Coordinates of N, CA and C in Angstrom, one line a residue:
X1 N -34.7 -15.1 3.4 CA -33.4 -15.8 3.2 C -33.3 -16.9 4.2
X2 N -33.8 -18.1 4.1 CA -33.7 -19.0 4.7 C -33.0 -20.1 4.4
X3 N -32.1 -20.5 5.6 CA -30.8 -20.9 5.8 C -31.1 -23.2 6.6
X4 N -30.7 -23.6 6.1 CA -30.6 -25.1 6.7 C -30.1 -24.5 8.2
X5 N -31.2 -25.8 8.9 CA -30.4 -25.4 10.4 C -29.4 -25.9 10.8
X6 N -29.0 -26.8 9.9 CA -27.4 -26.9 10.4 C -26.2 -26.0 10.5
X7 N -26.3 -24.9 9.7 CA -25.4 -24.1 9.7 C -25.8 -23.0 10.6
X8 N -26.8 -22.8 11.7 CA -26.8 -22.0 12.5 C -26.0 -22.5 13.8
X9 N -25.4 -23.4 14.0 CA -24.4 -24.1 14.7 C -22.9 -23.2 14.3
X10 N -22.8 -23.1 13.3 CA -21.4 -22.4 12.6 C -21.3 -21.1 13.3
X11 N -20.2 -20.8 14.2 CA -20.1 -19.4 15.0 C -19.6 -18.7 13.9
X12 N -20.5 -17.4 14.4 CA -19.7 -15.7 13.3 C -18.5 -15.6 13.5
X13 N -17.9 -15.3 12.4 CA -16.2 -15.1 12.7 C -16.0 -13.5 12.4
X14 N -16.1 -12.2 13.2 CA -16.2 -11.5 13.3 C -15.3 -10.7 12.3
X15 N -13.8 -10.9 12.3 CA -12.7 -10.5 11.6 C -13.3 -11.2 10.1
X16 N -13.4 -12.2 9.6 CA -13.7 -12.4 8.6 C -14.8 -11.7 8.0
X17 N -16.2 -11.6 8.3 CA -16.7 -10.5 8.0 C -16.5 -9.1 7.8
X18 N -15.7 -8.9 8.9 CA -15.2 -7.3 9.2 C -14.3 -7.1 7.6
X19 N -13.4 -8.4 7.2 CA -12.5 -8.0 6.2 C -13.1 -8.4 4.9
X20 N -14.3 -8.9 4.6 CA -15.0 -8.9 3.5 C -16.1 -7.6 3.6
X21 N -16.6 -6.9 4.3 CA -17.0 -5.8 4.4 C -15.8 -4.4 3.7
X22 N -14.4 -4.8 4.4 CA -13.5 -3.6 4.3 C -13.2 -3.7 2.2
X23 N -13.2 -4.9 2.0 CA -12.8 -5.3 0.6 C -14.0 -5.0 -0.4
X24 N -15.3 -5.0 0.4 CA -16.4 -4.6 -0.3 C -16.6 -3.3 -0.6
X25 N -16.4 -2.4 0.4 CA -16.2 -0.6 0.5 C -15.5 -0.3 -0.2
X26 N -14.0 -1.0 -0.6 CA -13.1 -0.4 -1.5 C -13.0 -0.9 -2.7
X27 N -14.1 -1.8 -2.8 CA -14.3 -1.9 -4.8 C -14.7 0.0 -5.2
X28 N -15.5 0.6 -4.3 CA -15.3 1.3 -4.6 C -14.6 2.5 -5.0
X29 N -13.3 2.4 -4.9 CA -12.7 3.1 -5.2 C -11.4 2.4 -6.6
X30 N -11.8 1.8 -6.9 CA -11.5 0.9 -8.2 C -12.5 1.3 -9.2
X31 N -12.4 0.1 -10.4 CA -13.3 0.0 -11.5 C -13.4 -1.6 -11.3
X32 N -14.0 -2.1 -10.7 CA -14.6 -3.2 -10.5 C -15.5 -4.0 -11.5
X33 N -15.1 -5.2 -12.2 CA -15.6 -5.9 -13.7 C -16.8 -6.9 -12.5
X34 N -17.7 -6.9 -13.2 CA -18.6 -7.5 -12.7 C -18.7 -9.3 -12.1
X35 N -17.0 -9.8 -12.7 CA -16.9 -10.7 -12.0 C -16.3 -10.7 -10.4
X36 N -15.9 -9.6 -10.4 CA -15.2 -9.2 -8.6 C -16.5 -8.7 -7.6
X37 N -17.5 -8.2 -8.4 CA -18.5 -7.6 -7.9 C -19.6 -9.0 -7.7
X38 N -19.6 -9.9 -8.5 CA -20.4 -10.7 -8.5 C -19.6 -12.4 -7.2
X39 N -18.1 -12.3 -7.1 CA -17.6 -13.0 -6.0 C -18.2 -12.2 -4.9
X40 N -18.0 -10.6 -4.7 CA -18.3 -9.7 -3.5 C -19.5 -9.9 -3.1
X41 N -20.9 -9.8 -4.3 CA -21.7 -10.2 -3.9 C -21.9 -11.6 -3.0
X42 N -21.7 -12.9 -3.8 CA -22.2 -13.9 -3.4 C -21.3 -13.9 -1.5
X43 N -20.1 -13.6 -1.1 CA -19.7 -13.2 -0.2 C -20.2 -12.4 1.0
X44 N -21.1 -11.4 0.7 CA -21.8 -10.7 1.5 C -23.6 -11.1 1.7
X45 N -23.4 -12.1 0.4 CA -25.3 -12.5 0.9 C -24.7 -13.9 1.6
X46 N -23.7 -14.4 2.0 CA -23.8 -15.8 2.7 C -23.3 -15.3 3.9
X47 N -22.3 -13.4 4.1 CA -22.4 -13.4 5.8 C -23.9 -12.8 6.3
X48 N -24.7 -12.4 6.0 CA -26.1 -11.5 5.4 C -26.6 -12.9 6.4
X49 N -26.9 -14.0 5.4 CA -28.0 -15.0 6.2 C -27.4 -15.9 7.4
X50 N -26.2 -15.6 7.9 CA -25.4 -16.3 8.6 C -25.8 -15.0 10.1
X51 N -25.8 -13.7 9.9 CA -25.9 -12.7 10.9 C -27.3 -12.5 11.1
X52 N -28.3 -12.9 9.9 CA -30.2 -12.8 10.1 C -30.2 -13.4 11.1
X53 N -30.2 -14.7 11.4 CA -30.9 -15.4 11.9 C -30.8 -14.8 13.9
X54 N -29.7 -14.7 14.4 CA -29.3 -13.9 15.3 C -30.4 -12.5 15.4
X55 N -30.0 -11.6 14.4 CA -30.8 -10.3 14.7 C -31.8 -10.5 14.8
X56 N -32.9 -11.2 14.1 CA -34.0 -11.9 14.5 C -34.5 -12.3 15.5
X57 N -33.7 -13.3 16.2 CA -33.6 -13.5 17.3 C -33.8 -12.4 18.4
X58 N -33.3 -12.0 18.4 CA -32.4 -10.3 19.5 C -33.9 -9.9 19.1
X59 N -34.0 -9.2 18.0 CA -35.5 -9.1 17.9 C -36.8 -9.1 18.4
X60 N -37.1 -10.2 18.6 CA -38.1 -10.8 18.9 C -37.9 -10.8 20.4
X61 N -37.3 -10.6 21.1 CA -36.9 -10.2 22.5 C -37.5 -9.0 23.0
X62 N -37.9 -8.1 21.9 CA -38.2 -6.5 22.1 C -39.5 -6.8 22.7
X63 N -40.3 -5.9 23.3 CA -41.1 -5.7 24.3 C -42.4 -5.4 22.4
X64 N -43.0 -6.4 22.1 CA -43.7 -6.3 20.6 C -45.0 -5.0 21.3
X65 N -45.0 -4.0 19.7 CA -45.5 -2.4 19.9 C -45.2 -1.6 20.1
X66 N -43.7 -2.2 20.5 CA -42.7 -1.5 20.8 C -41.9 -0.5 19.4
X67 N -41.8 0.8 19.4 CA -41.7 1.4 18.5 C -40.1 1.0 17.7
X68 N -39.3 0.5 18.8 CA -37.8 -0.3 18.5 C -37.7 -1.1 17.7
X69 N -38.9 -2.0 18.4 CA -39.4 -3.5 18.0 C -39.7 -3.3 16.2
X70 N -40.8 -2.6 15.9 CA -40.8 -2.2 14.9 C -40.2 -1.8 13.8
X71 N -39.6 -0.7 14.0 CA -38.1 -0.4 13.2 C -37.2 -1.7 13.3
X72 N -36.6 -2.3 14.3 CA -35.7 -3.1 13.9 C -35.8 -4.5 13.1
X73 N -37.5 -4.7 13.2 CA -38.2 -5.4 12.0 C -38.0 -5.2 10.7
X74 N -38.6 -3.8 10.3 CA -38.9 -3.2 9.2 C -37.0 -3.3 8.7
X75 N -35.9 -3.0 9.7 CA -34.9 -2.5 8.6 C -34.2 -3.8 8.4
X76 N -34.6 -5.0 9.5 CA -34.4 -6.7 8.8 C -34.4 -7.1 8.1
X77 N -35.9 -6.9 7.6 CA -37.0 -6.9 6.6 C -36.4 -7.0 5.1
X78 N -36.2 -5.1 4.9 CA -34.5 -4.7 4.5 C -33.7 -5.3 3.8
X79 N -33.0 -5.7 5.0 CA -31.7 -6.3 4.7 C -32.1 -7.5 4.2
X80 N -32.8 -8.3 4.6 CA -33.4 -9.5 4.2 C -34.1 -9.8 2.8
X81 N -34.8 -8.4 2.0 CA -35.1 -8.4 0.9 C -34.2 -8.1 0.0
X82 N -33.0 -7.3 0.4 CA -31.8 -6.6 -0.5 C -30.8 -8.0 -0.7
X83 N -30.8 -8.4 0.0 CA -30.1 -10.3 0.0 C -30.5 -11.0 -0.8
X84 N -31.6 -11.0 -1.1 CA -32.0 -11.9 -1.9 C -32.6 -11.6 -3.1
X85 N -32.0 -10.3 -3.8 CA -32.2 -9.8 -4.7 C -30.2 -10.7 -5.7
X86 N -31.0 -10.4 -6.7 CA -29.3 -11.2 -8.0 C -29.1 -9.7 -8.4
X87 N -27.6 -10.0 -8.5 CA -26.8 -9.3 -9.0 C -27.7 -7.9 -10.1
X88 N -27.0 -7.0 -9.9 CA -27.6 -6.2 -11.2 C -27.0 -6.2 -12.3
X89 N -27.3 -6.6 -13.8 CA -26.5 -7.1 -15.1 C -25.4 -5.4 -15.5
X90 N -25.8 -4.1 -14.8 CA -24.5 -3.5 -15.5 C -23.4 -3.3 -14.3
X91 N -22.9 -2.6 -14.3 CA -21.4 -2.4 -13.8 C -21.9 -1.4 -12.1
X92 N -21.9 -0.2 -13.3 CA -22.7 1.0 -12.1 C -23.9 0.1 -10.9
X93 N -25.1 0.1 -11.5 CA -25.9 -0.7 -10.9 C -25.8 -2.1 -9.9
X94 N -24.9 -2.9 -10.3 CA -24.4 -3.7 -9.2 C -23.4 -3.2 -8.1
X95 N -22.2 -2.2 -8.5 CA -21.7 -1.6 -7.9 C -22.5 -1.2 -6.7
X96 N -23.5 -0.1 -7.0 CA -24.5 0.5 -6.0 C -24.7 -0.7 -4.9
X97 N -25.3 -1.9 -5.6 CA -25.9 -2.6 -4.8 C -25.1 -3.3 -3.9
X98 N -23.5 -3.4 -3.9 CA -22.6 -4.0 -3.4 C -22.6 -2.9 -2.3
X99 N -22.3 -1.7 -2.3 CA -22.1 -1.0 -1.3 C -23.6 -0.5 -0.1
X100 N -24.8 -1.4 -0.8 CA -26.0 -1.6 -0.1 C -25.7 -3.1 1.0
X101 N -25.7 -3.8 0.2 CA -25.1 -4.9 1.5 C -24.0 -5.2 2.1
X102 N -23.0 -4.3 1.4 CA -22.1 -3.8 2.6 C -22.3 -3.2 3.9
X103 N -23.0 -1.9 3.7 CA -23.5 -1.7 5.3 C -24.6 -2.5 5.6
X104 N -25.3 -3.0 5.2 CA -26.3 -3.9 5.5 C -25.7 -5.1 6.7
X105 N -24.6 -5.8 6.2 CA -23.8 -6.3 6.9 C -22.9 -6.0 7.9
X106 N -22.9 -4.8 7.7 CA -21.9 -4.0 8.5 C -23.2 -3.8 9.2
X107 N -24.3 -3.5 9.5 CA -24.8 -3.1 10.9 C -25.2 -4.5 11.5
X108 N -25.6 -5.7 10.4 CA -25.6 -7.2 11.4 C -24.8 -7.3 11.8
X109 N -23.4 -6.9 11.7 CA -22.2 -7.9 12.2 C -22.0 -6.8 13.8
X110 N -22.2 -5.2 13.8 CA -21.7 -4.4 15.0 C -23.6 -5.1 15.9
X111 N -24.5 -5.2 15.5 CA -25.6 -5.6 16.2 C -24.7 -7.1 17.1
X112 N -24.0 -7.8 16.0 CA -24.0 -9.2 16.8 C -22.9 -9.1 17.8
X113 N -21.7 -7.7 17.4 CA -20.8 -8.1 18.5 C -21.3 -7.1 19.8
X114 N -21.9 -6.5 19.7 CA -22.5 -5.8 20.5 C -23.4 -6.9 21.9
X115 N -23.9 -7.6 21.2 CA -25.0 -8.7 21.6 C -23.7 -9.6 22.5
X116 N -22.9 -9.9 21.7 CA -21.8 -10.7 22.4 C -20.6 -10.2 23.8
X117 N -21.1 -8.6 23.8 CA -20.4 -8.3 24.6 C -20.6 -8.9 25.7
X118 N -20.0 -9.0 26.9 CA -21.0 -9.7 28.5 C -21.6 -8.5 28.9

């Protein structure tokens, strides 16, 4: 998922993610038409490549062979391939997938405020 470097300049807005996350978890508890699912989506793959580039970063910091280092590659990796996957054409099936990059983004965004702590 690769992003212009201009927009790595743009700071995470923590709350805004946090409440596109909260809005994304509770389609599930609706009946969600695949046009709300398909806004949710495109909403969660543009905070997705906005919080990569960061974890990546952090990343690559790890002591490499490192068995951390590793995993926190592979579950990138992940998140980075589930992003750039399109919408799924039925209802159920995209649903699922909505509530995959939801935590998906929910663990970039607690990784980044974490990172931001002093």
């Amino acid at each position: 998922m690769n992003r212009p470097d201009a927009t790595l300049d743009v700071p995470i807005a923590p709350d805004t993610v946090g409440e596109t996350i909260r809005r994304a978890l509770q389609l599930g508890t609706g009946r969600p038409d695949l046009r709300e699912l398909s806004a949710m989506h495109c909403a969660l793959r543009a905070h997705i490549s906005h919080l990569l580039p960061a974890a990546r970063t952090s990343a690559a910091r790890l002591p490499q062979g490192a068995v951390t280092a590793h995993e926190l590659k592979a579950r990138l990796d992940g998140i980075e391939q589930r992003a750039g996957q399109q919408l799924q054409p039925n209802t159920f099936d995209a649903h699922v997938q909505i509530g995959h990059l939801a935590r998906d983004c929910q663990y970039l965004l607690a990784r980044h405020t974490a990172a931001a702590r002093p």
